[in-house]
Tab-separated table of C-alpha atoms and ligand atoms in Angstrom:
chain	number	residue	atom	x	y	z
A	3	UNK	CA	0.000	0.000	0.000
A	4	UNK	CA	1.284	3.467	-0.895
A	5	UNK	CA	2.536	5.662	1.917
A	6	UNK	CA	0.221	8.688	1.845
A	7	UNK	CA	-0.168	11.309	4.561
A	8	UNK	CA	-2.648	10.234	7.195
A	9	UNK	CA	-5.453	12.587	8.255
A	10	UNK	CA	-7.774	12.362	11.238
A	11	UNK	CA	-11.476	12.315	10.406
A	12	UNK	CA	-11.920	15.408	12.568
A	13	UNK	CA	-9.658	17.414	10.258
A	14	UNK	CA	-11.119	16.080	7.031
A	15	UNK	CA	-14.643	17.091	8.041
A	16	UNK	CA	-13.600	20.683	8.802
A	17	UNK	CA	-14.132	23.483	6.295
A	18	UNK	CA	-10.388	23.971	6.379
A	19	UNK	CA	-9.847	20.680	4.574
A	20	UNK	CA	-11.146	22.196	1.304
A	21	UNK	CA	-7.650	22.432	-0.097
A	22	UNK	CA	-7.456	18.617	0.124
A	23	UNK	CA	-10.438	18.067	-2.161
A	24	UNK	CA	-9.322	16.185	-5.224
A	25	UNK	CA	-6.135	15.040	-3.464
A	26	UNK	CA	-5.191	11.614	-2.186
A	27	UNK	CA	-5.499	11.117	1.563
A	28	UNK	CA	-5.141	8.282	4.028
A	29	UNK	CA	-7.493	7.581	6.969
A	30	UNK	CA	-7.369	4.812	9.499
A	31	UNK	CA	-10.155	3.751	11.811
A	32	UNK	CA	-12.888	1.303	12.710
A	33	UNK	CA	-15.841	0.425	10.535
A	34	UNK	CA	-19.098	1.538	12.113
A	35	UNK	CA	-21.410	0.325	9.362
A	36	UNK	CA	-21.247	-0.948	5.829
A	37	UNK	CA	-24.119	-0.531	3.394
A	38	UNK	CA	-24.507	-0.829	-0.330
A	39	UNK	CA	-24.986	-3.417	-3.037
A	40	UNK	CA	-22.912	-5.555	-5.330
A	41	UNK	CA	-21.696	-2.550	-7.263
A	42	UNK	CA	-20.846	-0.060	-4.559
A	43	UNK	CA	-20.112	-0.199	-0.818
A	44	UNK	CA	-20.542	2.708	1.611
A	45	UNK	CA	-18.374	2.364	4.695
A	46	UNK	CA	-18.830	4.647	7.702
A	47	UNK	CA	-15.331	4.914	9.160
A	48	UNK	CA	-14.727	6.358	12.614
A	49	UNK	CA	-11.371	7.071	14.225
A	50	UNK	CA	-12.640	8.520	17.514
A	51	UNK	CA	-11.375	12.027	16.749
A	52	UNK	CA	-14.963	13.268	16.405
A	53	UNK	CA	-18.475	11.888	16.763
A	54	UNK	CA	-18.966	11.798	12.980
A	55	UNK	CA	-17.749	9.036	10.723
A	56	UNK	CA	-16.382	9.706	7.268
A	57	UNK	CA	-18.001	7.919	4.358
A	58	UNK	CA	-15.723	5.747	2.273
A	59	UNK	CA	-17.109	4.760	-1.125
A	60	UNK	CA	-15.797	1.611	-2.788
A	61	UNK	CA	-16.587	0.646	-6.387
A	62	UNK	CA	-16.910	-3.064	-5.811
A	63	UNK	CA	-16.656	-3.977	-9.480
A	64	UNK	CA	-13.103	-3.481	-10.472
A	65	UNK	CA	-11.768	-3.237	-6.923
A	66	UNK	CA	-10.439	-6.687	-7.584
A	67	UNK	CA	-10.117	-8.136	-4.120
A	68	UNK	CA	-13.332	-9.759	-2.979
A	69	UNK	CA	-11.713	-11.538	-0.038
A	70	UNK	CA	-10.521	-8.212	1.381
A	71	UNK	CA	-13.891	-6.545	0.864
A	72	UNK	CA	-15.606	-9.386	2.701
A	73	UNK	CA	-13.544	-8.585	5.796
A	74	UNK	CA	-14.827	-5.018	5.892
A	75	UNK	CA	-17.640	-5.439	8.383
A	76	UNK	CA	-18.730	-3.531	11.505
A	77	UNK	CA	-15.859	-3.390	13.994
A	78	UNK	CA	-13.042	-4.120	11.553
A	79	UNK	CA	-10.009	-1.845	11.603
A	80	UNK	CA	-8.873	-0.594	8.210
A	81	UNK	CA	-6.584	1.865	6.488
A	82	UNK	CA	-7.862	3.588	3.357
A	83	UNK	CA	-6.016	5.463	0.631
A	84	UNK	CA	-8.359	7.393	-1.577
A	85	UNK	CA	-9.404	10.678	-3.107
A	86	UNK	CA	-11.220	13.230	-0.982
A	87	UNK	CA	-14.261	14.449	-2.914
A	88	UNK	CA	-17.239	16.664	-2.215
A	89	UNK	CA	-20.133	14.485	-1.230
A	90	UNK	CA	-23.398	14.423	-3.113
A	91	UNK	CA	-25.096	12.548	-0.283
A	92	UNK	CA	-26.905	14.300	2.523
A	93	UNK	CA	-25.303	14.780	5.927
A	94	UNK	CA	-21.648	14.961	4.958
A	95	UNK	CA	-19.533	17.544	3.236
A	96	UNK	CA	-16.846	15.244	1.932
A	97	UNK	CA	-16.272	11.564	1.377
A	98	UNK	CA	-13.416	9.365	0.265
A	99	UNK	CA	-13.390	7.387	-2.936
A	100	UNK	CA	-11.272	4.427	-2.026
A	101	UNK	CA	-8.279	3.404	-4.092
A	102	UNK	CA	-6.496	1.013	-1.777
A	103	UNK	CA	-7.645	-0.583	1.469
A	104	UNK	CA	-5.661	-2.508	4.050
A	105	UNK	CA	-7.356	-4.520	6.796
A	106	UNK	CA	-5.486	-4.343	10.117
A	107	UNK	CA	-7.988	-6.499	11.920
A	108	UNK	CA	-11.293	-8.062	10.955
A	109	UNK	CA	-14.197	-8.520	13.398
A	110	UNK	CA	-16.235	-11.678	12.920
A	111	UNK	CA	-19.852	-10.502	12.410
A	112	UNK	CA	-21.079	-13.618	14.203
A	113	UNK	CA	-19.149	-12.730	17.333
A	114	UNK	CA	-18.521	-8.964	17.485
A	115	UNK	CA	-20.812	-7.723	20.293
A	116	UNK	CA	-21.363	-4.245	18.836
A	117	UNK	CA	-22.790	-5.523	15.582
A	118	UNK	CA	-26.039	-3.576	15.895
A	119	UNK	CA	-26.866	-0.116	17.194
A	120	UNK	CA	-29.074	0.604	20.171
A	121	UNK	CA	-27.516	-1.520	22.922
A	122	UNK	CA	-28.559	-0.604	26.452
A	123	UNK	CA	-26.082	1.215	28.683
A	124	UNK	CA	-26.340	-1.705	31.112
A	125	UNK	CA	-25.208	-4.123	28.420
A	126	UNK	CA	-22.385	-1.800	27.393
A	127	UNK	CA	-21.126	-1.733	31.010
A	128	UNK	CA	-20.601	-5.470	30.704
A	129	UNK	CA	-18.350	-4.895	27.708
A	130	UNK	CA	-16.464	-1.895	29.054
A	131	UNK	CA	-13.447	-3.051	27.042
A	132	UNK	CA	-15.321	-2.393	23.771
A	133	UNK	CA	-17.759	0.357	24.657
A	134	UNK	CA	-15.302	3.171	23.748
A	135	UNK	CA	-16.102	2.133	20.156
A	136	UNK	CA	-19.677	3.378	20.460
A	137	UNK	CA	-20.752	6.910	19.585
A	138	UNK	CA	-21.991	7.436	23.129
A	139	UNK	CA	-18.753	6.582	24.862
A	140	UNK	CA	-16.661	8.327	22.261
A	141	UNK	CA	-18.640	11.481	23.055
A	142	UNK	CA	-18.397	10.973	26.825
A	143	UNK	CA	-14.645	10.350	26.801
A	144	UNK	CA	-13.955	13.328	24.557
A	145	UNK	CA	-15.977	15.472	26.993
A	146	UNK	CA	-13.930	14.020	29.853
A	147	UNK	CA	-10.776	15.083	28.101
A	148	UNK	CA	-12.072	18.573	27.328
A	149	UNK	CA	-13.196	19.067	30.910
A	150	UNK	CA	-9.833	17.931	32.303
A	151	UNK	CA	-8.033	20.276	29.967
A	152	UNK	CA	-10.305	23.185	30.926
A	153	UNK	CA	-9.668	22.529	34.620
A	154	UNK	CA	-5.904	22.776	34.205
A	155	UNK	CA	-6.296	25.793	31.952
A	156	UNK	CA	-8.494	27.632	34.423
A	157	UNK	CA	-6.083	27.143	37.277
A	158	UNK	CA	-3.009	27.855	35.217
A	159	UNK	CA	-4.539	31.082	33.907
A	160	UNK	CA	-5.467	32.122	37.452
A	161	UNK	CA	-2.134	31.593	39.176
A	162	UNK	CA	-2.713	28.199	40.811
A	163	UNK	CA	-0.020	25.518	40.968
A	164	UNK	CA	-0.823	21.856	40.377
A	165	UNK	CA	0.297	19.944	43.455
A	166	UNK	CA	0.603	16.163	43.304
A	167	UNK	CA	-0.639	14.770	46.569
A	168	UNK	CA	-0.079	11.130	47.490
A	169	UNK	CA	-2.400	8.282	46.546
A	170	UNK	CA	-1.121	6.089	49.364
A	171	UNK	CA	-1.617	7.749	52.710
A	172	UNK	CA	-0.699	6.978	56.280
A	173	UNK	CA	-3.471	9.070	57.763
A	174	UNK	CA	-7.187	8.475	58.064
A	175	UNK	CA	-7.893	11.896	59.458
A	176	UNK	CA	-10.320	13.232	56.892
A	177	UNK	CA	-13.028	10.826	57.953
A	178	UNK	CA	-14.695	11.217	54.538
A	179	UNK	CA	-15.395	7.525	54.226
A	180	UNK	CA	-14.208	3.955	54.659
A	181	UNK	CA	-10.759	3.363	53.186
A	182	UNK	CA	-9.080	0.688	51.080
A	183	UNK	CA	-6.082	-0.805	52.862
A	184	UNK	CA	-2.739	-0.928	51.076
A	185	UNK	CA	-0.509	-3.770	52.232
A	186	UNK	CA	2.122	-6.246	51.098
A	187	UNK	CA	1.581	-8.487	54.125
A	188	UNK	CA	0.868	-12.123	53.349
A	189	UNK	CA	-2.873	-12.464	53.834
A	190	UNK	CA	-2.453	-16.150	54.643
A	191	UNK	CA	0.090	-15.497	57.373
A	192	UNK	CA	-0.509	-12.079	58.874
A	193	UNK	CA	2.064	-11.062	61.527
A	194	UNK	CA	0.449	-10.442	64.904
A	195	UNK	CA	1.238	-8.262	67.873
A	196	UNK	CA	1.060	-9.673	71.420
A	197	UNK	CA	-2.501	-8.379	71.798
A	198	UNK	CA	-3.590	-10.211	68.641
A	199	UNK	CA	-3.785	-7.097	66.437
A	200	UNK	CA	-2.021	-6.968	63.071
A	201	UNK	CA	1.647	-5.992	63.348
A	202	UNK	CA	1.859	-3.287	60.691
A	203	UNK	CA	5.439	-2.500	61.657
A	204	UNK	CA	6.302	-5.472	59.443
A	205	UNK	CA	4.306	-4.081	56.519
A	206	UNK	CA	5.877	-2.302	53.537
A	207	UNK	CA	5.717	1.192	55.017
A	208	UNK	CA	6.154	0.077	58.607
A	209	UNK	CA	2.697	1.399	59.421
A	210	UNK	CA	-0.909	1.056	58.397
A	211	UNK	CA	-1.552	2.655	54.994
A	212	UNK	CA	-4.607	3.228	52.827
A	213	UNK	CA	-5.667	4.716	49.511
A	214	UNK	CA	-6.464	8.393	49.983
A	215	UNK	CA	-10.033	9.685	50.257
A	216	UNK	CA	-8.939	13.255	49.487
A	217	UNK	CA	-5.803	15.259	48.756
A	218	UNK	CA	-6.963	18.144	50.892
A	219	UNK	CA	-4.806	17.821	53.997
A	220	UNK	CA	-1.645	17.718	51.875
A	221	UNK	CA	-3.136	20.431	49.647
A	222	UNK	CA	-3.302	22.694	52.687
A	223	UNK	CA	0.417	22.183	53.266
A	224	UNK	CA	0.970	23.378	49.696
A	225	UNK	CA	-1.329	26.396	50.015
A	226	UNK	CA	0.490	27.512	53.142
A	227	UNK	CA	3.621	27.877	51.036
A	228	UNK	CA	2.583	28.497	47.405
A	229	UNK	CA	-0.621	30.416	48.262
A	230	UNK	CA	-2.861	28.933	45.549
A	231	UNK	CA	-2.626	25.256	44.680
A	232	UNK	CA	-4.897	22.525	43.359
A	233	UNK	CA	-4.874	18.774	43.191
A	234	UNK	CA	-6.572	16.704	40.515
A	235	UNK	CA	-6.283	13.011	41.066
A	236	UNK	CA	-8.023	9.768	41.902
A	237	UNK	CA	-9.569	9.302	45.330
A	238	UNK	CA	-10.999	6.160	46.856
A	239	UNK	CA	-13.905	5.410	49.141
A	240	UNK	CA	-14.847	1.926	50.259
A	241	UNK	CA	-18.457	2.634	51.122
A	242	UNK	CA	-20.978	0.154	49.926
A	243	UNK	CA	-23.108	2.832	48.285
A	244	UNK	CA	-24.608	1.420	45.134
A	245	UNK	CA	-26.130	4.603	43.745
A	246	UNK	CA	-26.009	6.303	40.375
A	247	UNK	CA	-23.835	9.054	41.900
A	248	UNK	CA	-21.177	7.117	43.848
A	249	UNK	CA	-17.993	5.415	42.719
A	250	UNK	CA	-15.408	3.633	44.841
A	251	UNK	CA	-12.698	5.265	42.694
A	252	UNK	CA	-13.416	8.769	41.485
A	253	UNK	CA	-11.420	11.827	40.496
A	254	UNK	CA	-11.504	14.963	42.552
A	255	UNK	CA	-10.322	18.511	41.913
A	256	UNK	CA	-9.295	20.255	45.128
A	257	UNK	CA	-8.127	23.876	45.067
A	258	UNK	CA	-6.730	25.251	48.309
A	259	UNK	CA	-6.093	28.966	48.779
A	260	UNK	CA	-4.236	30.888	51.460
A	261	UNK	CA	-5.874	34.184	52.517
A	262	UNK	CA	-9.302	33.160	51.181
A	263	UNK	CA	-12.311	33.286	53.493
A	264	UNK	CA	-15.530	31.401	52.827
A	265	UNK	CA	-16.896	34.177	50.599
A	266	UNK	CA	-13.784	34.184	48.404
A	267	UNK	CA	-14.103	30.398	48.332
A	268	UNK	CA	-17.708	30.587	47.121
A	269	UNK	CA	-16.794	33.175	44.481
A	270	UNK	CA	-14.085	30.873	43.177
A	271	UNK	CA	-16.357	27.803	43.154
A	272	UNK	CA	-19.039	29.647	41.202
A	273	UNK	CA	-16.630	31.216	38.727
A	274	UNK	CA	-14.825	27.899	38.221
A	275	UNK	CA	-17.996	25.903	37.541
A	276	UNK	CA	-19.339	28.538	35.160
A	277	UNK	CA	-16.029	28.626	33.309
A	278	UNK	CA	-15.996	24.853	32.892
A	279	UNK	CA	-19.583	24.632	31.666
A	280	UNK	CA	-18.986	27.536	29.264
A	281	UNK	CA	-15.846	25.839	27.974
A	282	UNK	CA	-17.798	22.681	27.202
A	283	UNK	CA	-20.582	24.658	25.506
A	284	UNK	CA	-18.042	26.467	23.350
A	285	UNK	CA	-15.813	23.537	22.465
A	286	UNK	CA	-17.829	20.329	22.486
A	287	UNK	CA	-20.915	21.179	20.514
A	288	UNK	CA	-21.050	18.071	18.299
A	289	UNK	CA	-20.787	15.710	21.240
A	290	UNK	CA	-23.294	17.709	23.314
A	291	UNK	CA	-25.815	17.686	20.497
A	292	UNK	CA	-25.444	13.959	20.085
A	293	UNK	CA	-25.915	13.315	23.824
A	294	UNK	CA	-28.832	15.733	23.976
A	295	UNK	CA	-30.581	13.926	21.133
A	296	UNK	CA	-29.917	10.454	22.510
A	297	UNK	CA	-30.277	10.888	26.252
A	298	UNK	CA	-31.282	14.245	27.632
A	299	UNK	CA	-33.386	16.669	25.606
A	300	UNK	CA	-32.906	19.521	28.077
A	301	UNK	CA	-29.116	19.213	28.251
A	302	UNK	CA	-27.816	22.270	26.429
A	303	UNK	CA	-30.473	24.538	27.887
A	304	UNK	CA	-29.607	23.316	31.407
A	305	UNK	CA	-25.924	24.032	30.824
A	306	UNK	CA	-26.677	27.511	29.522
A	307	UNK	CA	-28.961	28.162	32.457
A	308	UNK	CA	-26.172	27.461	34.940
A	309	UNK	CA	-23.805	29.859	33.193
A	310	UNK	CA	-26.400	32.651	33.132
A	311	UNK	CA	-27.671	32.715	36.726
A	312	UNK	CA	-26.083	33.783	39.975
A	313	UNK	CA	-25.988	30.857	42.372
A	314	UNK	CA	-28.301	31.220	45.355
A	315	UNK	CA	-26.292	31.499	48.602
A	316	UNK	CA	-27.805	30.761	51.987
A	317	UNK	CA	-27.114	29.039	55.281
A	318	UNK	CA	-27.920	25.428	56.085
A	319	UNK	CA	-30.269	26.724	58.784
A	320	UNK	CA	-32.278	28.781	56.276
A	321	UNK	CA	-32.396	25.824	53.900
A	322	UNK	CA	-33.809	23.593	56.636
A	323	UNK	CA	-36.570	26.159	57.228
A	324	UNK	CA	-37.467	26.146	53.540
A	325	UNK	CA	-37.538	22.347	53.453
A	326	UNK	CA	-39.667	22.172	56.595
A	327	UNK	CA	-42.128	24.697	55.190
A	328	UNK	CA	-42.234	23.025	51.763
A	329	UNK	CA	-44.980	20.628	52.772
A	330	UNK	CA	-43.167	17.924	50.796
A	331	UNK	CA	-42.995	14.370	52.093
A	332	UNK	CA	-39.349	13.395	51.908
A	333	UNK	CA	-38.139	9.842	52.262
A	334	UNK	CA	-35.695	11.138	54.897
A	335	UNK	CA	-37.477	13.649	57.163
A	336	UNK	CA	-35.687	16.968	57.690
A	337	UNK	CA	-34.881	18.752	60.895
A	338	UNK	CA	-31.993	20.933	62.002
A	339	UNK	CA	-28.931	18.744	62.505
A	340	UNK	CA	-29.555	16.092	59.852
A	341	UNK	CA	-27.245	15.664	56.888
A	342	UNK	CA	-29.047	16.651	53.693
A	343	UNK	CA	-29.917	13.874	51.250
A	344	UNK	CA	-29.926	14.390	47.513
A	345	UNK	CA	-33.754	14.516	47.536
A	346	UNK	CA	-33.523	17.619	49.777
A	347	UNK	CA	-30.726	19.161	47.758
A	348	UNK	CA	-32.546	18.613	44.499
A	349	UNK	CA	-35.777	20.063	45.891
A	350	UNK	CA	-33.963	23.294	46.751
A	351	UNK	CA	-32.242	23.502	43.381
A	352	UNK	CA	-34.844	22.187	40.974
A	353	UNK	CA	-38.110	23.229	42.548
A	354	UNK	CA	-37.537	26.043	45.012
A	355	UNK	CA	-34.779	28.236	43.570
A	356	UNK	CA	-34.551	26.763	40.060
A	357	UNK	CA	-30.819	27.420	39.932
A	358	UNK	CA	-27.632	26.187	41.648
A	359	UNK	CA	-27.487	26.752	45.389
A	360	UNK	CA	-24.533	27.186	47.740
A	361	UNK	CA	-25.289	26.245	51.333
A	362	UNK	CA	-22.999	27.341	54.145
A	363	UNK	CA	-22.575	27.032	57.894
A	364	UNK	CA	-23.530	23.425	58.543
A	365	UNK	CA	-23.818	21.847	62.007
A	366	UNK	CA	-20.335	20.927	63.171
A	367	UNK	CA	-21.424	17.382	64.086
A	368	UNK	CA	-21.971	16.412	60.438
A	369	UNK	CA	-18.779	17.965	59.080
A	370	UNK	CA	-15.039	17.285	59.256
A	371	UNK	CA	-12.721	18.363	62.088
A	372	UNK	CA	-10.774	20.899	60.051
A	373	UNK	CA	-13.627	23.279	59.242
A	374	UNK	CA	-13.477	26.764	60.750
A	375	UNK	CA	-15.690	27.031	63.798
A	376	UNK	CA	-18.290	29.770	63.970
A	377	UNK	CA	-18.803	31.864	67.090
A	378	UNK	CA	-22.217	30.270	67.718
A	379	UNK	CA	-20.421	27.096	68.870
A	380	UNK	CA	-22.801	25.012	66.764
A	381	UNK	CA	-21.893	25.511	63.131
A	382	UNK	CA	-18.789	25.505	60.938
A	383	UNK	CA	-17.826	27.478	57.822
A	384	UNK	CA	-18.660	24.658	55.448
A	385	UNK	CA	-19.962	25.134	51.948
A	386	UNK	CA	-21.690	22.702	49.614
A	387	UNK	CA	-22.571	23.580	46.025
A	388	UNK	CA	-25.785	21.902	44.874
A	389	UNK	CA	-26.571	21.348	41.195
A	390	UNK	CA	-29.665	20.396	39.228
A	391	UNK	CA	-29.999	16.638	38.577
A	392	UNK	CA	-26.938	15.964	40.782
A	393	UNK	CA	-27.366	17.426	44.256
A	394	UNK	CA	-23.979	17.975	45.928
A	395	UNK	CA	-21.277	18.598	43.349
A	396	UNK	CA	-18.781	20.465	45.553
A	397	UNK	CA	-17.971	20.170	49.243
A	398	UNK	CA	-15.571	22.566	50.942
A	399	UNK	CA	-14.960	25.049	53.724
A	400	UNK	CA	-12.871	27.738	55.258
A	401	UNK	CA	-10.318	25.884	57.381
A	402	UNK	CA	-9.703	26.329	61.109
A	403	UNK	CA	-6.385	28.148	61.296
A	404	UNK	CA	-6.313	28.544	65.080
A	405	UNK	CA	-4.083	25.929	66.679
A	406	UNK	CA	-5.944	25.708	69.995
A	407	UNK	CA	-9.409	25.418	68.457
A	408	UNK	CA	-8.259	22.840	65.946
A	409	UNK	CA	-6.423	20.852	68.591
A	410	UNK	CA	-9.489	20.832	70.817
A	411	UNK	CA	-11.729	19.642	67.985
A	412	UNK	CA	-9.285	16.848	67.144
A	413	UNK	CA	-9.456	15.671	70.756
A	414	UNK	CA	-13.251	15.926	70.884
A	415	UNK	CA	-13.581	13.827	67.750
A	416	UNK	CA	-11.156	11.182	68.992
A	417	UNK	CA	-8.698	11.664	66.127
A	418	UNK	CA	-5.234	10.272	66.871
A	419	UNK	CA	-2.683	13.068	67.288
A	420	UNK	CA	0.056	10.891	65.806
A	421	UNK	CA	-1.889	10.825	62.536
A	422	UNK	CA	-2.112	14.594	62.168
A	423	UNK	CA	0.871	16.107	63.987
A	424	UNK	CA	2.272	17.375	60.691
A	425	UNK	CA	-1.050	19.001	59.806
A	426	UNK	CA	-1.235	20.697	63.198
A	427	UNK	CA	2.265	22.097	62.766
A	428	UNK	CA	1.062	24.357	59.948
A	429	UNK	CA	-1.069	26.104	62.578
A	430	UNK	CA	1.950	26.396	64.853
A	431	UNK	CA	4.309	27.887	62.271
A	432	UNK	CA	3.059	30.790	60.198
A	433	UNK	CA	-0.605	29.877	60.177
A	434	UNK	CA	-2.928	31.835	57.875
A	435	UNK	CA	-6.607	31.962	57.055
A	436	UNK	CA	-7.274	29.639	54.143
A	437	UNK	CA	-10.050	27.826	52.321
A	438	UNK	CA	-10.656	25.194	49.700
A	439	UNK	CA	-13.112	22.793	48.191
A	440	UNK	CA	-13.418	19.488	46.382
A	441	UNK	CA	-15.259	19.084	43.079
A	442	UNK	CA	-16.266	15.547	42.162
A	443	UNK	CA	-15.088	15.200	38.566
A	444	UNK	CA	-17.576	12.479	37.650
A	445	UNK	CA	-20.447	14.414	39.252
A	446	UNK	CA	-19.586	17.320	36.962
A	447	UNK	CA	-19.292	14.882	34.062
A	448	UNK	CA	-22.812	13.644	34.835
A	449	UNK	CA	-24.008	17.214	34.666
A	450	UNK	CA	-22.304	18.202	31.413
A	451	UNK	CA	-22.952	14.932	29.584
A	452	UNK	CA	-26.568	14.442	30.609
A	453	UNK	CA	-25.832	10.792	31.383
A	454	UNK	CA	-27.886	9.369	34.227
A	455	UNK	CA	-25.439	6.963	35.850
A	456	UNK	CA	-21.936	7.741	37.120
A	457	UNK	CA	-20.760	4.345	35.805
A	458	UNK	CA	-21.199	5.744	32.301
A	459	UNK	CA	-18.949	8.789	32.630
A	460	UNK	CA	-15.703	7.053	33.625
A	461	UNK	CA	-13.962	4.560	31.345
A	462	UNK	CA	-13.592	1.795	33.923
A	463	UNK	CA	-15.979	2.254	36.851
A	464	UNK	CA	-15.042	0.819	40.233
A	465	UNK	CA	-18.116	-0.015	42.258
A	466	UNK	CA	-18.919	-2.720	44.826
A	467	UNK	CA	-18.469	-6.173	43.237
A	468	UNK	CA	-17.129	-4.693	40.021
A	469	UNK	CA	-13.483	-4.359	38.971
A	470	UNK	CA	-13.399	-6.623	35.916
A	471	UNK	CA	-11.893	-4.263	33.369
B	520	4AD	O1	-17.662	16.422	50.182
B	520	4AD	P1	-16.415	15.613	50.063
B	520	4AD	O2	-16.326	14.348	50.819
B	520	4AD	O3	-15.238	16.603	50.451
B	520	4AD	C1	-13.926	16.305	50.611
B	520	4AD	O4	-13.426	15.219	50.381
B	520	4AD	C2	-13.089	17.496	50.994
B	520	4AD	N1	-11.774	17.009	51.484
B	520	4AD	C3	-12.937	18.395	49.786
B	520	4AD	C4	-12.131	19.637	50.086
B	520	4AD	O5	-12.587	20.506	50.805
B	520	4AD	N2	-10.953	19.747	49.521
B	520	4AD	O6	-16.167	15.278	48.522
B	520	4AD	C5	-16.054	16.312	47.570
B	520	4AD	C6	-16.866	15.992	46.336
B	520	4AD	C7	-18.359	15.817	46.584
B	520	4AD	O7	-19.001	17.064	46.639
B	520	4AD	C8	-18.777	14.995	45.396
B	520	4AD	O8	-18.934	15.798	44.246
B	520	4AD	C9	-17.568	14.102	45.180
B	520	4AD	O9	-16.468	14.732	45.795
B	520	4AD	N3	-17.748	12.769	45.747
B	520	4AD	C10	-17.941	11.651	45.033
B	520	4AD	N4	-18.052	11.448	43.710
B	520	4AD	C11	-18.240	10.177	43.283
B	520	4AD	N5	-18.320	9.103	44.098
B	520	4AD	C12	-18.216	9.263	45.434
B	520	4AD	N6	-18.257	8.191	46.228
B	520	4AD	C13	-18.023	10.573	45.959
B	520	4AD	N7	-17.876	11.091	47.198
B	520	4AD	C14	-17.700	12.408	47.045
B	521	MG	MG1	-19.527	16.380	51.020
């Protein structure tokens, strides 16, 4: 086969490819469909660069290689040399008239699971190794990329430094959820201490270690030196929550800012979310339109709505009053002191205010030890951002910078000093007011993609009883 310059489908379908019309080009990709008759074959070829496939037209008579043509079925991987021509057919600007074709890999039509269109998302989860080949998952994973890129761009443009916090951690201080243990001990012959407990001093790190639930505590160390930092990495929670909004392994973005109070923190959270949604609206239109058509007819309007309205800000206490007065029967009854469930959060956002809501000043009993304590002795400077269709998308707070107050809270909550001595030292040496928050990446992906289940916005979901791929 002749060596001709390869083009991505994305580039060929752009207006700017006009100068290539009439020229020979090469494309490589996977066959989505093949139609036609004994004279001519129409192959929809997709290389994942864009939701659209490019049409390859083959004059069957005279092509002279029937065996090769027979291998060109849905799922096969091929390379095509041909002439780029303006298309007479509807729905595409250009197509390729094939000269030469090479088959990298055929896909037996009897066995290839993605033979037909219209598989359920549940079925596709069972073939997570092949589902990137569908239009849906191509769109979702391109959105995931665009959103990741926009996150780094936003922070870079705003003077934040990307801090890499550890995945393996020796502290369980955050208390955000059950942890996955990391060990090299022999499970069949676990070393024991005299009291019968596991002797972790013989483990790899010489102490008990786990996968992190959050990069925040280390992020704070960074902020108290570099002023504005962020983490963006995987976090792990071993809860057995089998919902459409929980993963055992999810990605979290955690900015942490010195000299920010809770109001600065809220301003940042709102600006950040609006920037990201705007970025997706401006850069991912083809994929959004596809997802809107297939899954969520209100998608683009909902995204625009979020960018156009000021988020409603109010205290947890005020929100409880609204919920109590709503007259709604919730599955989990509300009263001051309870943790809000997504049914409550979504009522506030979708029915009461009809826009995103930021709640602040939660009861200290339902929040983490590090949150700044209010003078009322009952609440802390927490903030949660609540989104339509999702509920909580961001959790954060102003942090307690006072050594004595923080130390007292650590004792009250029974947290082991030896786990957090290094964290406490930041309050001993050059402490400063500071704030931060955590954005659940897959929660935001749910929002921007319109998908209904968090398992469908991450390539390889980790949920209870599921780590096959
Ligand atoms: O509210 P969370 O637990 O907050 C923290 O971990 C803080 N350390 C963040 C900080 O202040 N730096 O989690 C933050 C966000 C949630 O609002 C939610 O969007 C997401 O992480 N999240 C999950 N996403 C998917 N699956 C789960 N199991 C999640 N748990 C939390
Ligand atoms: Mg939270």
